[in-house]
Coordinates of C-alpha atoms in Angstrom, one line a residue:
M1 CA 0.0 0.0 0.0
P2 CA 1.5 3.4 -0.9
E3 CA 2.4 5.7 2.0
T4 CA -0.2 8.3 1.0
A5 CA -3.1 5.8 1.3
S6 CA -3.2 6.1 5.1
L7 CA -2.1 9.7 5.6
Q8 CA -4.4 12.6 6.4
P9 CA -3.6 16.2 5.5
V10 CA -2.5 18.7 8.1
E11 CA -5.7 20.6 7.7
A12 CA -7.8 17.6 8.7
G13 CA -5.7 17.2 11.8
L14 CA -6.3 20.9 12.8
D15 CA -10.1 20.6 12.1
A16 CA -10.3 17.5 14.3
L17 CA -8.2 19.1 17.1
L18 CA -10.2 22.4 17.1
E19 CA -13.7 21.1 16.7
D20 CA -15.9 22.3 19.6
V21 CA -13.0 23.6 21.6
P22 CA -14.3 25.3 24.8
V23 CA -13.2 28.8 25.6
M24 CA -11.4 29.3 28.9
P25 CA -13.3 31.1 31.6
A26 CA -12.5 34.7 32.6
E27 CA -10.7 35.9 35.7
N28 CA -9.9 39.4 36.9
L29 CA -6.2 40.4 37.1
P30 CA -4.4 43.6 38.0
C31 CA -3.0 45.2 34.8
S32 CA 0.4 44.9 36.4
Q33 CA 0.1 41.1 36.2
A34 CA -1.8 40.9 32.8
A35 CA 1.1 41.1 30.3
R36 CA 0.7 38.6 27.5
R37 CA -2.8 37.6 28.8
V38 CA -5.9 37.6 26.5
L39 CA -8.8 39.9 27.1
A40 CA -12.0 38.1 27.9
G41 CA -14.3 41.0 26.9
D42 CA -14.2 44.4 25.2
V43 CA -12.7 47.3 27.2
M44 CA -14.4 50.6 26.6
A45 CA -12.6 54.0 26.9
R46 CA -13.4 56.0 30.0
L47 CA -11.7 59.2 28.9
D48 CA -10.9 61.1 25.7
A49 CA -7.4 60.6 24.6
P50 CA -5.9 63.2 24.5
P51 CA -8.1 64.6 27.3
F52 CA -7.7 68.2 25.9
D53 CA -6.2 70.0 22.9
N54 CA -2.5 70.1 23.4
S55 CA 0.7 71.0 21.6
A56 CA 2.5 68.4 19.6
M57 CA 5.9 70.2 19.9
D58 CA 7.8 73.1 21.5
G59 CA 6.8 76.3 19.9
Y60 CA 4.2 79.1 20.0
A61 CA 0.4 78.9 20.1
L62 CA -1.6 81.5 18.2
R63 CA -4.7 82.1 16.0
H64 CA -4.0 80.9 12.5
E65 CA -5.4 84.2 11.0
D66 CA -2.4 85.9 12.7
A67 CA 0.1 84.2 10.4
G68 CA 2.7 86.6 9.1
R69 CA 2.4 89.0 12.0
T70 CA 4.8 89.8 14.9
L71 CA 3.1 89.1 18.2
P72 CA 4.1 89.6 21.9
V73 CA 4.2 86.6 24.2
S74 CA 1.3 86.8 26.7
Q75 CA 1.9 83.6 28.7
R76 CA 4.1 80.5 29.0
I77 CA 2.5 77.1 29.0
A78 CA 4.4 74.0 30.1
A79 CA 2.9 70.5 30.2
G80 CA 0.6 70.2 33.2
A81 CA 0.4 73.9 33.8
R82 CA -2.9 75.8 34.1
V83 CA -3.8 78.1 31.2
T84 CA -5.8 81.2 30.7
P85 CA -7.5 82.3 27.4
L86 CA -5.2 83.7 24.9
A87 CA -5.1 87.5 24.9
P88 CA -6.1 89.1 21.6
N89 CA -3.2 90.1 19.3
S90 CA -0.7 87.9 21.3
C91 CA 0.8 84.4 21.2
A92 CA 1.8 81.9 24.0
R93 CA 5.1 80.2 24.5
I94 CA 4.1 76.5 24.7
F95 CA 5.9 73.2 25.2
T96 CA 5.1 69.7 24.1
G97 CA 2.0 68.4 25.9
G98 CA 1.0 71.8 27.1
A99 CA -2.8 72.6 26.9
L100 CA -3.8 74.8 24.1
P101 CA -5.2 78.1 25.5
E102 CA -8.8 79.0 24.6
G103 CA -8.6 81.2 21.5
A104 CA -5.5 79.6 20.0
D105 CA -6.0 77.1 17.2
C106 CA -2.5 76.2 15.9
V107 CA 1.1 75.9 17.1
V108 CA 4.2 76.9 15.1
M109 CA 7.4 75.1 16.0
Q110 CA 10.1 77.2 17.5
E111 CA 12.5 76.6 14.6
R112 CA 10.1 78.4 12.2
V113 CA 9.8 81.7 14.1
E114 CA 12.1 84.7 14.4
I115 CA 12.5 86.3 17.8
T116 CA 12.6 90.1 17.5
D117 CA 12.6 93.1 20.0
D118 CA 8.9 93.5 19.2
G119 CA 7.9 89.9 19.8
I120 CA 7.7 86.7 17.7
R121 CA 7.6 87.0 14.0
F122 CA 5.5 84.2 12.4
P123 CA 5.6 82.8 8.9
D124 CA 2.7 83.1 6.4
N125 CA 0.1 80.5 5.7
I126 CA -0.1 78.6 9.0
P127 CA -2.7 75.8 8.7
F128 CA -5.7 75.6 11.1
H129 CA -4.9 73.1 13.9
D130 CA -1.3 72.8 12.7
N131 CA 0.8 70.9 15.3
V132 CA -2.2 70.4 17.6
R133 CA -3.3 67.1 19.1
L134 CA -7.0 67.4 19.3
Q135 CA -9.0 66.1 22.3
G136 CA -10.3 62.6 21.6
S137 CA -8.4 62.3 18.3
D138 CA -6.9 58.9 19.5
V139 CA -9.8 57.5 21.6
S140 CA -13.2 58.9 22.5
A141 CA -14.8 58.2 25.8
G142 CA -17.4 55.4 25.5
R143 CA -15.9 54.0 22.4
P144 CA -14.0 50.6 22.2
L145 CA -10.5 50.8 23.6
L146 CA -9.4 47.2 23.2
N147 CA -11.4 44.2 21.8
A148 CA -12.0 40.8 23.4
G149 CA -9.3 38.4 22.2
T150 CA -6.5 41.1 22.3
R151 CA -3.3 39.8 23.7
L152 CA -2.0 42.4 26.0
D153 CA 1.4 43.6 24.8
A154 CA 3.3 46.7 25.9
A155 CA 1.2 49.1 23.8
A156 CA -2.1 47.6 25.0
L157 CA -1.0 47.9 28.6
G158 CA 0.0 51.5 28.0
H159 CA -3.4 52.1 26.5
L160 CA -5.1 50.7 29.6
A161 CA -2.9 52.8 31.9
G162 CA -3.6 55.9 30.0
Q163 CA -7.3 55.4 30.8
G164 CA -6.6 54.9 34.5
I165 CA -7.7 51.2 34.2
T166 CA -6.0 49.0 36.9
E167 CA -7.8 45.7 36.5
V168 CA -9.1 43.7 33.5
A169 CA -10.9 40.4 32.8
V170 CA -8.7 38.0 31.0
R171 CA -9.0 34.3 29.9
R172 CA -7.6 31.8 32.4
R173 CA -4.5 30.2 31.0
P174 CA -5.2 26.7 29.6
R175 CA -3.7 24.1 32.0
V176 CA -1.4 21.7 30.1
A177 CA 0.0 18.4 31.4
L178 CA 3.3 17.6 29.6
L179 CA 4.2 13.9 29.7
S180 CA 7.4 12.4 28.3
T181 CA 7.6 8.8 27.3
G182 CA 10.7 6.6 27.2
D183 CA 12.7 4.8 29.8
E184 CA 15.8 6.2 28.1
L185 CA 15.1 9.8 29.1
I186 CA 16.6 11.4 32.1
E187 CA 16.6 15.0 33.2
P188 CA 19.6 17.3 32.7
G189 CA 22.0 17.4 35.7
Q190 CA 22.0 13.6 36.2
P191 CA 24.8 11.4 35.0
L192 CA 24.2 9.6 31.7
A193 CA 24.3 5.8 31.7
F194 CA 24.8 3.8 28.5
G195 CA 21.7 4.1 26.2
Q196 CA 20.3 7.1 28.0
I197 CA 19.7 10.6 26.6
Y198 CA 18.8 13.9 28.2
N199 CA 15.2 15.1 27.8
G200 CA 15.5 18.2 25.7
N201 CA 11.9 18.1 24.5
R202 CA 10.5 19.0 28.0
P203 CA 12.1 22.4 28.4
M204 CA 11.6 23.2 24.8
L205 CA 7.9 22.5 24.9
T206 CA 7.4 24.1 28.3
H207 CA 8.8 27.4 26.9
L208 CA 6.8 27.2 23.7
L209 CA 3.6 26.4 25.5
E210 CA 4.1 29.3 28.0
T211 CA 4.9 31.5 25.0
F212 CA 1.6 30.4 23.4
G213 CA -0.3 31.4 26.6
A214 CA -0.5 28.1 28.5
D215 CA 0.2 27.2 32.1
V216 CA 2.2 24.0 32.2
T217 CA 1.0 22.6 35.5
H218 CA 2.0 18.9 35.4
L219 CA 5.3 17.4 34.3
A220 CA 5.9 13.6 34.3
T221 CA 7.8 10.8 32.6
V222 CA 5.6 7.9 31.5
P223 CA 6.9 4.4 31.9
D224 CA 7.2 2.2 28.9
D225 CA 4.3 -0.1 29.5
V226 CA 0.6 0.0 28.6
E227 CA -0.9 0.0 32.1
G228 CA 1.5 2.7 33.4
T229 CA 0.8 4.8 30.3
R230 CA -3.0 4.4 30.7
E231 CA -2.9 5.4 34.3
M232 CA -0.7 8.5 33.7
L233 CA -3.0 9.7 30.9
R234 CA -6.1 9.2 33.0
N235 CA -4.6 11.2 35.9
A236 CA -3.3 13.9 33.6
A237 CA -6.7 14.4 31.9
Q238 CA -8.3 15.0 35.2
Q239 CA -5.9 17.8 36.1
A240 CA -5.5 19.6 32.8
D241 CA -7.3 21.2 29.9
V242 CA -4.8 19.7 27.4
V243 CA -2.6 16.6 27.7
V244 CA 0.6 16.7 25.6
T245 CA 2.9 13.7 25.3
T246 CA 6.2 13.3 23.5
G247 CA 7.2 10.0 22.0
G248 CA 5.3 6.7 22.1
V249 CA 3.0 7.5 19.1
S250 CA 4.7 5.4 16.4
V251 CA 4.2 1.7 15.7
G252 CA 7.0 0.1 17.7
E253 CA 6.4 -2.5 20.4
E254 CA 7.4 0.1 23.1
D255 CA 5.1 2.8 21.7
H256 CA 2.1 2.6 24.0
V257 CA 0.5 6.0 23.9
K258 CA -1.8 5.4 20.9
A259 CA -3.1 2.1 22.4
A260 CA -3.7 3.8 25.8
L261 CA -5.5 6.7 24.2
E262 CA -7.8 4.4 22.2
S263 CA -8.7 2.4 25.3
L264 CA -9.5 5.5 27.4
G265 CA -10.9 8.0 25.0
R266 CA -11.0 8.8 21.4
L267 CA -8.3 8.9 18.7
D268 CA -9.3 11.5 16.0
L269 CA -6.2 11.2 13.8
W270 CA -2.9 9.5 14.0
R271 CA -0.8 9.6 10.8
L272 CA -0.5 13.0 9.1
A273 CA 1.0 13.9 5.7
L274 CA 3.7 16.2 7.1
R275 CA 7.4 16.1 7.4
P276 CA 8.8 16.1 10.0
G277 CA 6.2 14.6 12.4
K278 CA 4.1 12.0 10.6
P279 CA 3.3 9.9 13.7
L280 CA 1.3 12.6 15.5
A281 CA -1.7 11.5 17.5
L282 CA -4.7 13.8 18.1
G283 CA -7.7 12.9 20.3
R284 CA -9.6 13.4 23.4
L285 CA -9.6 11.9 26.9
P286 CA -12.4 11.9 29.6
D287 CA -11.7 14.6 32.2
G288 CA -13.5 12.7 35.0
H289 CA -16.3 15.3 35.2
G290 CA -18.3 14.4 32.2
G291 CA -16.3 16.5 29.8
E292 CA -13.3 16.0 27.5
T293 CA -9.6 16.9 27.7
R294 CA -7.8 17.6 24.4
F295 CA -4.9 15.3 23.6
V296 CA -1.9 16.0 21.4
G297 CA 0.7 13.2 21.1
L298 CA 3.9 14.6 19.5
P299 CA 6.7 12.5 18.1
G300 CA 9.8 12.0 20.2
N301 CA 12.2 13.4 17.6
P302 CA 13.0 16.9 18.7
V303 CA 12.5 18.6 15.3
S304 CA 9.1 16.9 14.9
C305 CA 8.2 18.0 18.4
F306 CA 9.2 21.6 17.6
V307 CA 7.3 21.8 14.4
G308 CA 4.3 20.0 15.8
A309 CA 4.1 22.5 18.6
W310 CA 3.9 25.4 16.2
L311 CA 1.5 23.8 13.9
F312 CA -0.9 22.3 16.4
L313 CA -0.4 23.5 20.0
R314 CA -0.3 27.2 19.1
P315 CA -3.6 27.2 17.3
L316 CA -5.1 25.0 20.0
M317 CA -4.1 27.6 22.6
G318 CA -5.5 30.3 20.4
A319 CA -8.9 28.5 20.2
L320 CA -9.0 27.9 24.0
L321 CA -8.1 31.6 24.6
H322 CA -10.3 32.9 21.8
C323 CA -7.3 34.8 20.6
P324 CA -7.1 35.5 16.8
E325 CA -3.4 36.4 17.1
L326 CA -2.6 32.8 18.1
A327 CA -5.0 31.1 15.8
Q328 CA -2.8 31.2 12.7
L329 CA 0.9 31.8 12.1
P330 CA 1.7 34.9 10.1
R331 CA 2.5 34.1 6.5
L332 CA 5.0 35.7 4.1
S333 CA 6.6 34.9 0.8
A334 CA 10.3 34.5 0.2
H335 CA 12.7 33.5 -2.5
A336 CA 14.3 30.1 -1.8
D337 CA 18.1 30.1 -1.5
F338 CA 17.9 26.3 -1.8
S339 CA 16.7 23.4 -3.9
T340 CA 14.6 20.5 -2.8
R341 CA 12.3 17.8 -4.0
T342 CA 9.4 16.6 -1.8
G343 CA 7.7 13.2 -1.7
P344 CA 4.0 12.5 -0.7
R345 CA 4.1 14.6 2.5
R346 CA 4.1 18.4 3.0
H347 CA 7.6 19.5 4.2
Y348 CA 8.1 22.2 6.8
M349 CA 11.7 23.3 6.3
R350 CA 13.5 25.4 9.0
V351 CA 14.7 28.6 7.4
K352 CA 16.4 31.8 8.3
L353 CA 15.1 34.9 6.5
A354 CA 17.2 37.7 5.0
F355 CA 15.4 41.0 4.3
T356 CA 17.2 42.5 1.3
R357 CA 16.5 45.2 -1.2
E358 CA 15.5 42.6 -3.8
G359 CA 13.1 40.9 -1.4
I360 CA 13.0 38.3 1.3
V361 CA 15.3 35.4 0.9
A362 CA 14.9 32.0 2.7
H363 CA 18.1 30.2 3.7
A364 CA 17.4 26.6 4.6
Y365 CA 19.5 24.8 7.3
P366 CA 21.6 22.2 5.4
D367 CA 20.5 19.2 7.4
Q368 CA 16.6 19.0 7.7
K369 CA 16.4 15.6 9.4
S370 CA 13.9 15.2 12.3
G371 CA 16.6 14.6 14.9
V372 CA 18.7 17.6 14.1
L373 CA 17.5 20.3 16.6
S374 CA 20.3 22.6 15.3
S375 CA 18.0 23.3 12.3
C376 CA 15.5 24.9 14.7
V377 CA 18.0 27.1 16.6
G378 CA 17.7 30.6 15.1
A379 CA 15.0 29.6 12.6
D380 CA 12.8 32.5 11.7
A381 CA 10.2 30.6 9.8
L382 CA 9.0 27.3 8.4
A383 CA 9.1 27.1 4.6
V384 CA 6.0 25.2 3.5
I385 CA 6.8 22.9 0.6
E386 CA 3.8 21.1 -0.8
P387 CA 3.9 17.3 -1.6
D388 CA 5.5 16.3 -4.8
A389 CA 7.0 19.7 -5.4
D390 CA 10.3 20.5 -7.1
I391 CA 11.8 23.7 -5.7
T392 CA 14.8 25.3 -7.3
K393 CA 16.8 28.3 -6.1
G394 CA 14.9 31.5 -6.7
D395 CA 11.5 30.0 -6.5
V396 CA 8.9 31.8 -4.3
V397 CA 8.0 29.7 -1.2
D398 CA 5.3 30.3 1.4
C399 CA 6.8 30.7 4.9
L400 CA 5.2 30.6 8.4
W401 CA 6.7 33.3 10.6
L402 CA 8.0 32.0 14.0
R403 CA 9.1 35.3 15.6
G404 CA 7.2 37.9 17.6
D405 CA 5.7 35.7 20.3

């Protein structure tokens, strides 16, 4: 039987994984603790921003019809200072952020005026509201400030602080149980015996999951036997919203995760038409309370684990958090600085991008095998090469951007 006969497309895996995904409940947090969290509801503006007409630079405030005249300075206005209405036939010395006095309607930057014994000489043709930041021009009170599903970055937190908001409702982080399979795995810091390897997938996935908005609450190593695997999965499903395993999803005699999943819950998909990461199990486990816990079984090979996390765990966290930013990886086009020929599976190649005057160039790591984690270190993107494609140097390839989280 050809390899493609039993393989499912990546999109089918995502559809099965994201079907009927529940949204995490809301919780209130101080804004000082809400960085990178996802808003559970719309936030409305309490104040106009700016709250009053003010100067966009250091200069002189005046009436625009007084352009071309020489005017005496009737007051000095610093940011935060109280102001009085502008006296007729005068100007005001004003600094950035200073409130525009009643009667003034424009500001001329100090570099454009001439200081004379008779006052300040202004240029001709000064536009109305020139260099003035108008009240409410950024945000109007009562209008949406931030939408539900927004991930709170530095600018969003600044937006909230500018409104005097100190607490917001955010989605609870999805709780993830991360289980490693394989008696050969030991944790860094312990001496290696013959046949053992350090567990690099655990810290890699922990960091990625936390970057994607999850709370990794349970870490464990699963023994290489069916009963032990079944018991670990059962316990993990009762503690977490998502159970993630590494290894044990292939067809070897010591790969027990697939069989344990099928005996406890539901296997949606197993073999996907992607490279790296064909043996990738997706399914559901009973949570012990009448509901279901999502299950993602990643391969043990580190590159397959890395790629699978970006392709499946990130959009899953996006669905659980109802966050559009996480739902899909940003896409961009680049010119391949490599040649490759794919087989029946879609290949996700690790590439570094160079932004040149001629366009974006994708440089592929020379060794793309699933065990070569070096190909992921410093990777900017995954170049998506469709099945049975023949890519030559200079061809345009679709890339999934991995930076910015």
